[in-house]
Short mmCIF file of C-alpha atoms (C1' of nucleotides) in Angstrom, two decimals:
data_model
loop_
_atom_site.label_atom_id
_atom_site.label_comp_id
_atom_site.label_asym_id
_atom_site.label_seq_id
_atom_site.Cartn_x
_atom_site.Cartn_y
_atom_site.Cartn_z
CA MET A 1 0.60 8.23 28.85
CA LYS A 2 3.18 5.51 28.58
CA THR A 3 3.07 2.58 26.20
CA PRO A 4 4.24 -0.87 27.29
CA ASP A 5 7.77 -1.97 26.41
CA ASN A 6 6.65 -4.49 23.83
CA ALA A 7 4.54 -1.97 21.91
CA PRO A 8 7.30 -1.10 19.42
CA THR A 9 7.76 -4.80 18.68
CA GLU A 10 4.04 -5.20 18.05
CA CYS A 11 4.10 -2.18 15.77
CA ARG A 12 6.98 -3.64 13.79
CA GLN A 13 5.13 -6.92 13.32
CA VAL A 14 1.94 -5.19 12.23
CA GLN A 15 4.02 -3.11 9.86
CA SER A 16 5.56 -6.22 8.31
CA VAL A 17 2.26 -7.99 7.79
CA LEU A 18 0.65 -5.00 6.18
CA ASP A 19 3.73 -4.32 4.06
CA THR A 20 3.40 -7.78 2.56
CA VAL A 21 -0.34 -8.38 2.21
CA GLY A 22 -1.52 -4.79 2.33
CA ARG A 23 0.03 -3.65 -0.93
CA ARG A 24 -2.34 -2.39 -3.54
CA TRP A 25 -4.22 -5.24 -5.32
CA SER A 26 -2.73 -8.06 -3.22
CA GLY A 27 -5.85 -8.49 -1.11
CA ALA A 28 -8.17 -8.31 -4.08
CA ILE A 29 -6.09 -10.89 -5.96
CA LEU A 30 -6.18 -13.30 -3.03
CA VAL A 31 -9.94 -12.89 -2.75
CA ALA A 32 -10.32 -13.51 -6.47
CA ALA A 33 -8.29 -16.70 -6.05
CA SER A 34 -10.48 -17.78 -3.15
CA ARG A 35 -13.51 -17.26 -5.38
CA GLY A 36 -12.20 -19.56 -8.06
CA ALA A 37 -9.95 -17.44 -10.27
CA ARG A 38 -7.03 -19.52 -11.55
CA ARG A 39 -5.79 -18.15 -14.86
CA PHE A 40 -4.34 -14.73 -15.67
CA VAL A 41 -7.49 -13.70 -17.50
CA ASP A 42 -9.69 -14.89 -14.63
CA PHE A 43 -7.92 -12.51 -12.30
CA ARG A 44 -8.03 -9.68 -14.80
CA ARG A 45 -11.76 -10.13 -15.17
CA THR A 46 -12.41 -10.56 -11.45
CA VAL A 47 -10.27 -7.78 -10.00
CA PRO A 48 -11.85 -4.55 -11.25
CA GLY A 49 -9.49 -1.97 -12.65
CA ILE A 50 -6.21 -3.84 -12.36
CA SER A 51 -3.74 -3.50 -15.22
CA ASP A 52 -1.84 -6.36 -16.81
CA ARG A 53 1.38 -5.08 -15.38
CA MET A 54 0.25 -4.80 -11.78
CA LEU A 55 -1.44 -8.19 -11.99
CA SER A 56 1.73 -9.74 -13.30
CA VAL A 57 3.87 -8.05 -10.65
CA ARG A 58 1.56 -9.01 -7.78
CA LEU A 59 1.08 -12.61 -8.90
CA LYS A 60 4.84 -12.98 -8.91
CA GLU A 61 5.11 -11.41 -5.45
CA LEU A 62 2.38 -13.58 -4.00
CA GLU A 63 4.05 -16.63 -5.47
CA THR A 64 7.39 -15.63 -3.95
CA LEU A 65 5.69 -15.10 -0.60
CA GLY A 66 4.35 -18.63 -0.74
CA LEU A 67 0.72 -17.54 -0.80
CA LEU A 68 -0.01 -18.65 -4.36
CA ARG A 69 1.32 -21.62 -6.28
CA ARG A 70 2.09 -21.23 -9.99
CA GLU A 71 1.56 -24.18 -12.26
CA VAL A 72 2.36 -24.35 -15.97
CA ILE A 73 0.20 -26.62 -18.09
CA PRO A 74 1.89 -27.23 -21.45
CA SER A 75 -1.24 -27.28 -23.56
CA THR A 76 -1.76 -25.16 -26.68
CA PRO A 77 -2.02 -22.41 -25.80
CA VAL A 78 -0.04 -22.85 -22.59
CA GLN A 79 -2.09 -22.45 -19.44
CA ILE A 80 -0.71 -20.89 -16.27
CA LEU A 81 -2.69 -21.64 -13.13
CA TYR A 82 -2.37 -19.80 -9.84
CA GLU A 83 -3.98 -21.23 -6.75
CA PRO A 84 -3.78 -20.43 -3.04
CA THR A 85 -1.34 -22.49 -0.99
CA ALA A 86 -2.25 -23.71 2.50
CA LEU A 87 -0.59 -20.56 3.86
CA GLY A 88 -2.59 -18.43 1.45
CA ARG A 89 -5.84 -20.05 2.47
CA GLU A 90 -4.99 -19.49 6.12
CA LEU A 91 -4.32 -15.83 5.40
CA LEU A 92 -7.63 -15.49 3.57
CA HIS A 93 -9.29 -16.97 6.58
CA VAL A 94 -7.90 -14.42 9.02
CA LEU A 95 -8.74 -11.64 6.58
CA GLN A 96 -12.45 -12.50 6.71
CA PRO A 97 -13.24 -10.36 9.80
CA LEU A 98 -11.54 -7.41 8.12
CA PHE A 99 -13.65 -7.82 4.99
CA ARG A 100 -16.84 -8.00 6.99
CA TRP A 101 -15.83 -4.81 8.79
CA GLY A 102 -15.30 -3.26 5.38
CA GLU A 103 -18.75 -4.23 4.14
CA LYS A 104 -20.28 -2.77 7.26
CA HIS A 105 -18.31 0.45 7.66
CA LEU A 106 -16.75 1.38 4.35
CA ASP A 107 -19.44 3.92 3.60
CA GLU A 108 -18.73 5.76 6.87
CA VAL A 109 -15.02 5.70 6.23
CA SER A 110 -15.05 6.66 2.58
CA ALA A 111 -17.61 9.37 3.28
CA ALA A 112 -14.84 11.00 5.28
CA THR A 113 -12.44 11.17 2.32
CA PRO A 114 -13.48 13.97 -0.04
CA MET B 1 -12.78 -21.85 -13.86
CA LYS B 2 -15.48 -19.26 -13.44
CA THR B 3 -15.80 -16.85 -10.54
CA PRO B 4 -19.20 -15.95 -9.07
CA ASP B 5 -20.86 -12.72 -10.19
CA ASN B 6 -20.31 -10.98 -6.86
CA ALA B 7 -16.57 -11.68 -6.85
CA PRO B 8 -15.62 -8.33 -8.43
CA THR B 9 -17.67 -6.52 -5.79
CA GLU B 10 -15.92 -8.41 -3.03
CA CYS B 11 -12.57 -7.58 -4.58
CA ARG B 12 -13.45 -3.89 -4.69
CA GLN B 13 -14.43 -3.94 -1.01
CA VAL B 14 -11.25 -5.69 0.02
CA GLN B 15 -9.33 -3.23 -2.07
CA SER B 16 -10.94 -0.27 -0.34
CA VAL B 17 -10.32 -1.56 3.16
CA LEU B 18 -6.69 -2.33 2.45
CA ASP B 19 -6.23 1.00 0.68
CA THR B 20 -7.21 2.75 3.88
CA VAL B 21 -5.65 0.67 6.65
CA GLY B 22 -2.95 -0.99 4.57
CA ARG B 23 -1.00 2.16 3.80
CA ARG B 24 2.46 2.24 5.21
CA TRP B 25 2.48 3.07 8.96
CA SER B 26 -1.30 3.25 9.39
CA GLY B 27 -1.58 -0.15 11.03
CA ALA B 28 1.36 0.46 13.32
CA ILE B 29 -0.06 3.83 14.38
CA LEU B 30 -3.42 2.27 15.23
CA VAL B 31 -1.70 -0.43 17.26
CA ALA B 32 0.36 2.20 19.07
CA ALA B 33 -2.86 4.03 19.90
CA SER B 34 -4.41 0.81 21.20
CA ARG B 35 -1.38 0.36 23.46
CA GLY B 36 -1.80 3.75 25.05
CA ALA B 37 -0.03 6.23 22.80
CA ARG B 38 -1.85 9.56 22.79
CA ARG B 39 0.54 12.39 22.01
CA PHE B 40 2.67 12.99 18.93
CA VAL B 41 5.85 12.02 20.76
CA ASP B 42 4.23 8.87 22.13
CA PHE B 43 3.59 7.69 18.60
CA ARG B 44 7.04 8.67 17.44
CA ARG B 45 8.57 6.67 20.26
CA THR B 46 6.25 3.68 19.85
CA VAL B 47 6.27 3.27 16.08
CA PRO B 48 9.85 2.31 15.20
CA GLY B 49 11.39 4.14 12.28
CA ILE B 50 8.58 6.51 11.41
CA SER B 51 9.50 10.07 10.46
CA ASP B 52 7.80 13.20 11.75
CA ARG B 53 6.36 13.89 8.34
CA MET B 54 4.78 10.49 7.79
CA LEU B 55 3.43 10.46 11.33
CA SER B 56 1.84 13.83 10.81
CA VAL B 57 0.38 12.84 7.44
CA ARG B 58 -1.00 9.53 8.72
CA LEU B 59 -2.48 10.97 11.90
CA LYS B 60 -4.35 13.48 9.76
CA GLU B 61 -5.59 10.72 7.44
CA LEU B 62 -6.72 8.51 10.27
CA GLU B 63 -8.54 11.44 11.80
CA THR B 64 -10.26 12.20 8.49
CA LEU B 65 -11.25 8.54 8.20
CA GLY B 66 -12.88 8.74 11.61
CA LEU B 67 -10.57 6.18 13.17
CA LEU B 68 -8.76 8.59 15.49
CA ARG B 69 -10.10 11.61 17.34
CA ARG B 70 -7.90 14.70 17.69
CA GLU B 71 -8.20 16.77 20.81
CA VAL B 72 -6.38 20.02 21.52
CA ILE B 73 -5.64 20.78 25.16
CA PRO B 74 -4.69 24.48 25.50
CA SER B 75 -2.06 24.03 28.18
CA THR B 76 1.46 25.43 27.93
CA PRO B 77 2.87 23.91 25.89
CA VAL B 78 -0.24 22.93 23.97
CA GLN B 79 -1.04 19.22 24.05
CA ILE B 80 -2.57 17.39 21.13
CA LEU B 81 -4.14 14.05 21.98
CA TYR B 82 -5.11 11.39 19.48
CA GLU B 83 -7.27 8.50 20.59
CA PRO B 84 -9.11 5.73 18.78
CA THR B 85 -12.79 6.32 18.07
CA ALA B 86 -15.34 3.54 18.48
CA LEU B 87 -14.87 2.76 14.79
CA GLY B 88 -11.11 2.69 15.25
CA ARG B 89 -11.36 0.31 18.18
CA GLU B 90 -13.65 -1.96 16.18
CA LEU B 91 -11.16 -2.00 13.32
CA LEU B 92 -8.33 -2.83 15.71
CA HIS B 93 -10.40 -5.69 16.95
CA VAL B 94 -10.92 -7.25 13.54
CA LEU B 95 -7.23 -6.76 12.74
CA GLN B 96 -6.20 -8.98 15.65
CA PRO B 97 -6.44 -12.29 13.72
CA LEU B 98 -4.25 -10.84 10.97
CA PHE B 99 -1.63 -9.78 13.51
CA ARG B 100 -1.62 -13.18 15.12
CA TRP B 101 -1.19 -14.75 11.68
CA GLY B 102 1.77 -12.42 11.18
CA GLU B 103 3.42 -13.45 14.42
CA LYS B 104 3.05 -17.07 13.47
CA HIS B 105 4.00 -16.99 9.79
CA LEU B 106 6.02 -13.87 9.07
CA ASP B 107 9.29 -15.77 9.20
CA GLU B 108 8.08 -18.21 6.51
CA VAL B 109 6.83 -15.36 4.38
CA SER B 110 9.78 -13.03 4.75
CA ALA B 111 12.19 -15.91 4.22
CA ALA B 112 10.72 -16.04 0.72
CA THR B 113 11.61 -12.41 -0.07
CA PRO B 114 15.36 -12.05 -0.66
"C1'" DG C 1 22.16 32.62 26.51
"C1'" DT C 2 22.44 28.10 25.00
"C1'" DA C 3 19.76 23.83 24.85
"C1'" DT C 4 15.88 21.20 24.48
"C1'" DC C 5 10.89 19.94 23.85
"C1'" DC C 6 6.58 19.78 21.17
"C1'" DA C 7 3.82 19.39 17.01
"C1'" DC C 8 4.33 20.33 13.00
"C1'" DT C 9 5.71 22.09 7.82
"C1'" DA C 10 8.71 22.91 3.43
"C1'" DA C 11 11.71 21.46 0.09
"C1'" DC C 12 13.55 18.06 -2.09
"C1'" DC C 13 14.67 13.03 -3.72
"C1'" DA C 14 13.61 8.02 -4.27
"C1'" DA C 15 10.54 4.24 -4.83
"C1'" DA C 16 6.18 2.37 -6.00
"C1'" DA C 17 2.17 2.31 -8.80
"C1'" DG C 18 -0.28 3.45 -13.08
"C1'" DT C 19 -0.56 3.94 -18.33
"C1'" DT C 20 0.20 2.75 -22.87
"C1'" DA C 21 1.97 -0.03 -26.12
"C1'" DG C 22 3.58 -4.23 -27.94
"C1'" DC C 23 5.44 -9.25 -28.11
"C1'" DG C 24 5.23 -14.34 -29.84
"C1'" DA C 25 2.66 -18.16 -30.54
"C1'" DC C 26 -1.39 -19.67 -31.45
"C1'" DT C 27 -6.84 -19.97 -33.24
"C1'" DA C 28 -11.18 -18.61 -35.47
"C1'" DA C 29 -13.69 -15.93 -38.79
"C1'" DC C 30 -14.39 -14.26 -43.19
"C1'" DG D 1 -4.90 -16.23 -46.59
"C1'" DT D 2 -5.39 -12.16 -44.47
"C1'" DT D 3 -7.47 -10.03 -40.69
"C1'" DA D 4 -8.74 -10.05 -35.94
"C1'" DG D 5 -8.49 -11.85 -31.44
"C1'" DT D 6 -6.59 -14.54 -27.17
"C1'" DC D 7 -3.12 -15.49 -23.57
"C1'" DG D 8 0.49 -14.28 -20.42
"C1'" DC D 9 3.42 -11.42 -20.18
"C1'" DT D 10 7.33 -7.22 -20.69
"C1'" DA D 11 9.31 -2.33 -21.80
"C1'" DA D 12 9.18 2.45 -21.56
"C1'" DC D 13 7.40 6.17 -19.53
"C1'" DT D 14 4.55 9.37 -16.20
"C1'" DT D 15 2.30 10.13 -11.92
"C1'" DT D 16 1.66 9.33 -7.21
"C1'" DT D 17 3.35 8.15 -2.84
"C1'" DG D 18 6.76 7.72 0.63
"C1'" DG D 19 11.27 9.07 2.78
"C1'" DT D 20 14.99 12.46 4.33
"C1'" DT D 21 16.64 16.52 6.09
"C1'" DA D 22 16.08 20.67 7.88
"C1'" DG D 23 13.63 24.33 10.14
"C1'" DT D 24 9.57 26.81 12.62
"C1'" DG D 25 7.61 29.35 17.13
"C1'" DG D 26 6.80 29.49 21.65
"C1'" DA D 27 7.92 27.59 25.84
"C1'" DT D 28 10.75 25.92 29.87
"C1'" DA D 29 15.53 24.15 31.87
"C1'" DC D 30 20.10 24.90 33.12
#
DNA sequence: GTATCCACTAACCAAAAGTTAGCGACTAAC
DNA sequence: GTTAGTCGCTAACTTTTGGTTAGTGGATAC
């Protein structure tokens, strides 16, 4: 069977999206943010199993990608707030169908990985 | 700010979905399949830049996950066909919004990653 | 007989993720 | 007033994952 000429382009695009938002923890961090997490400790408590290092690395990445905004509040102790940008909220919105699929089918899928 | 009690569960679910479909090449391979790719060489031609090894590894994973079905046709030379299962097609369907988001915003996002 | 195709696999190297520990500046408890 | 704990990180190191290159066997093509 033959694939259409634009198929490689589509594949490249899909690849790029998943390379940016599909990295380990990124999705979970965005969801945590959408559920109200703002401070470093909020995320650490809300994302199960993440280490300080990975959280720090991913928050920085997501900020660089323009999906989270970092705000420093010079109180004592200093507070650092992360919140979704408009772009981040839009991304969370299009991720909803994927999450619902996960809820529905994850048992079937993970049952297949021994 | 406080996150709701079910937030960690949601994060875990998101994590699991993205751990399965968000691995490098998996999304592109599924898209290739949805565009008509069936044989090993079809995928290699349709997914730009993938190596034989990664293609082989990912096809096996996607088969184990129940997203692709592997069929051996004992012709000469033997043909191996991979096609999306019902579950795979459903997943592709819920990934569409994400892909469209990518088309629209990838330039903004990748412009932020130097 | 040399060349190529198909669907892989082996051996090896690089990059990403995970683990453990600790930092400085502060606060609260005893 | 010393001990313990919090917050937002970072450094050093190990493990896991991904990437590259090469090669396989059986077949047909020239």
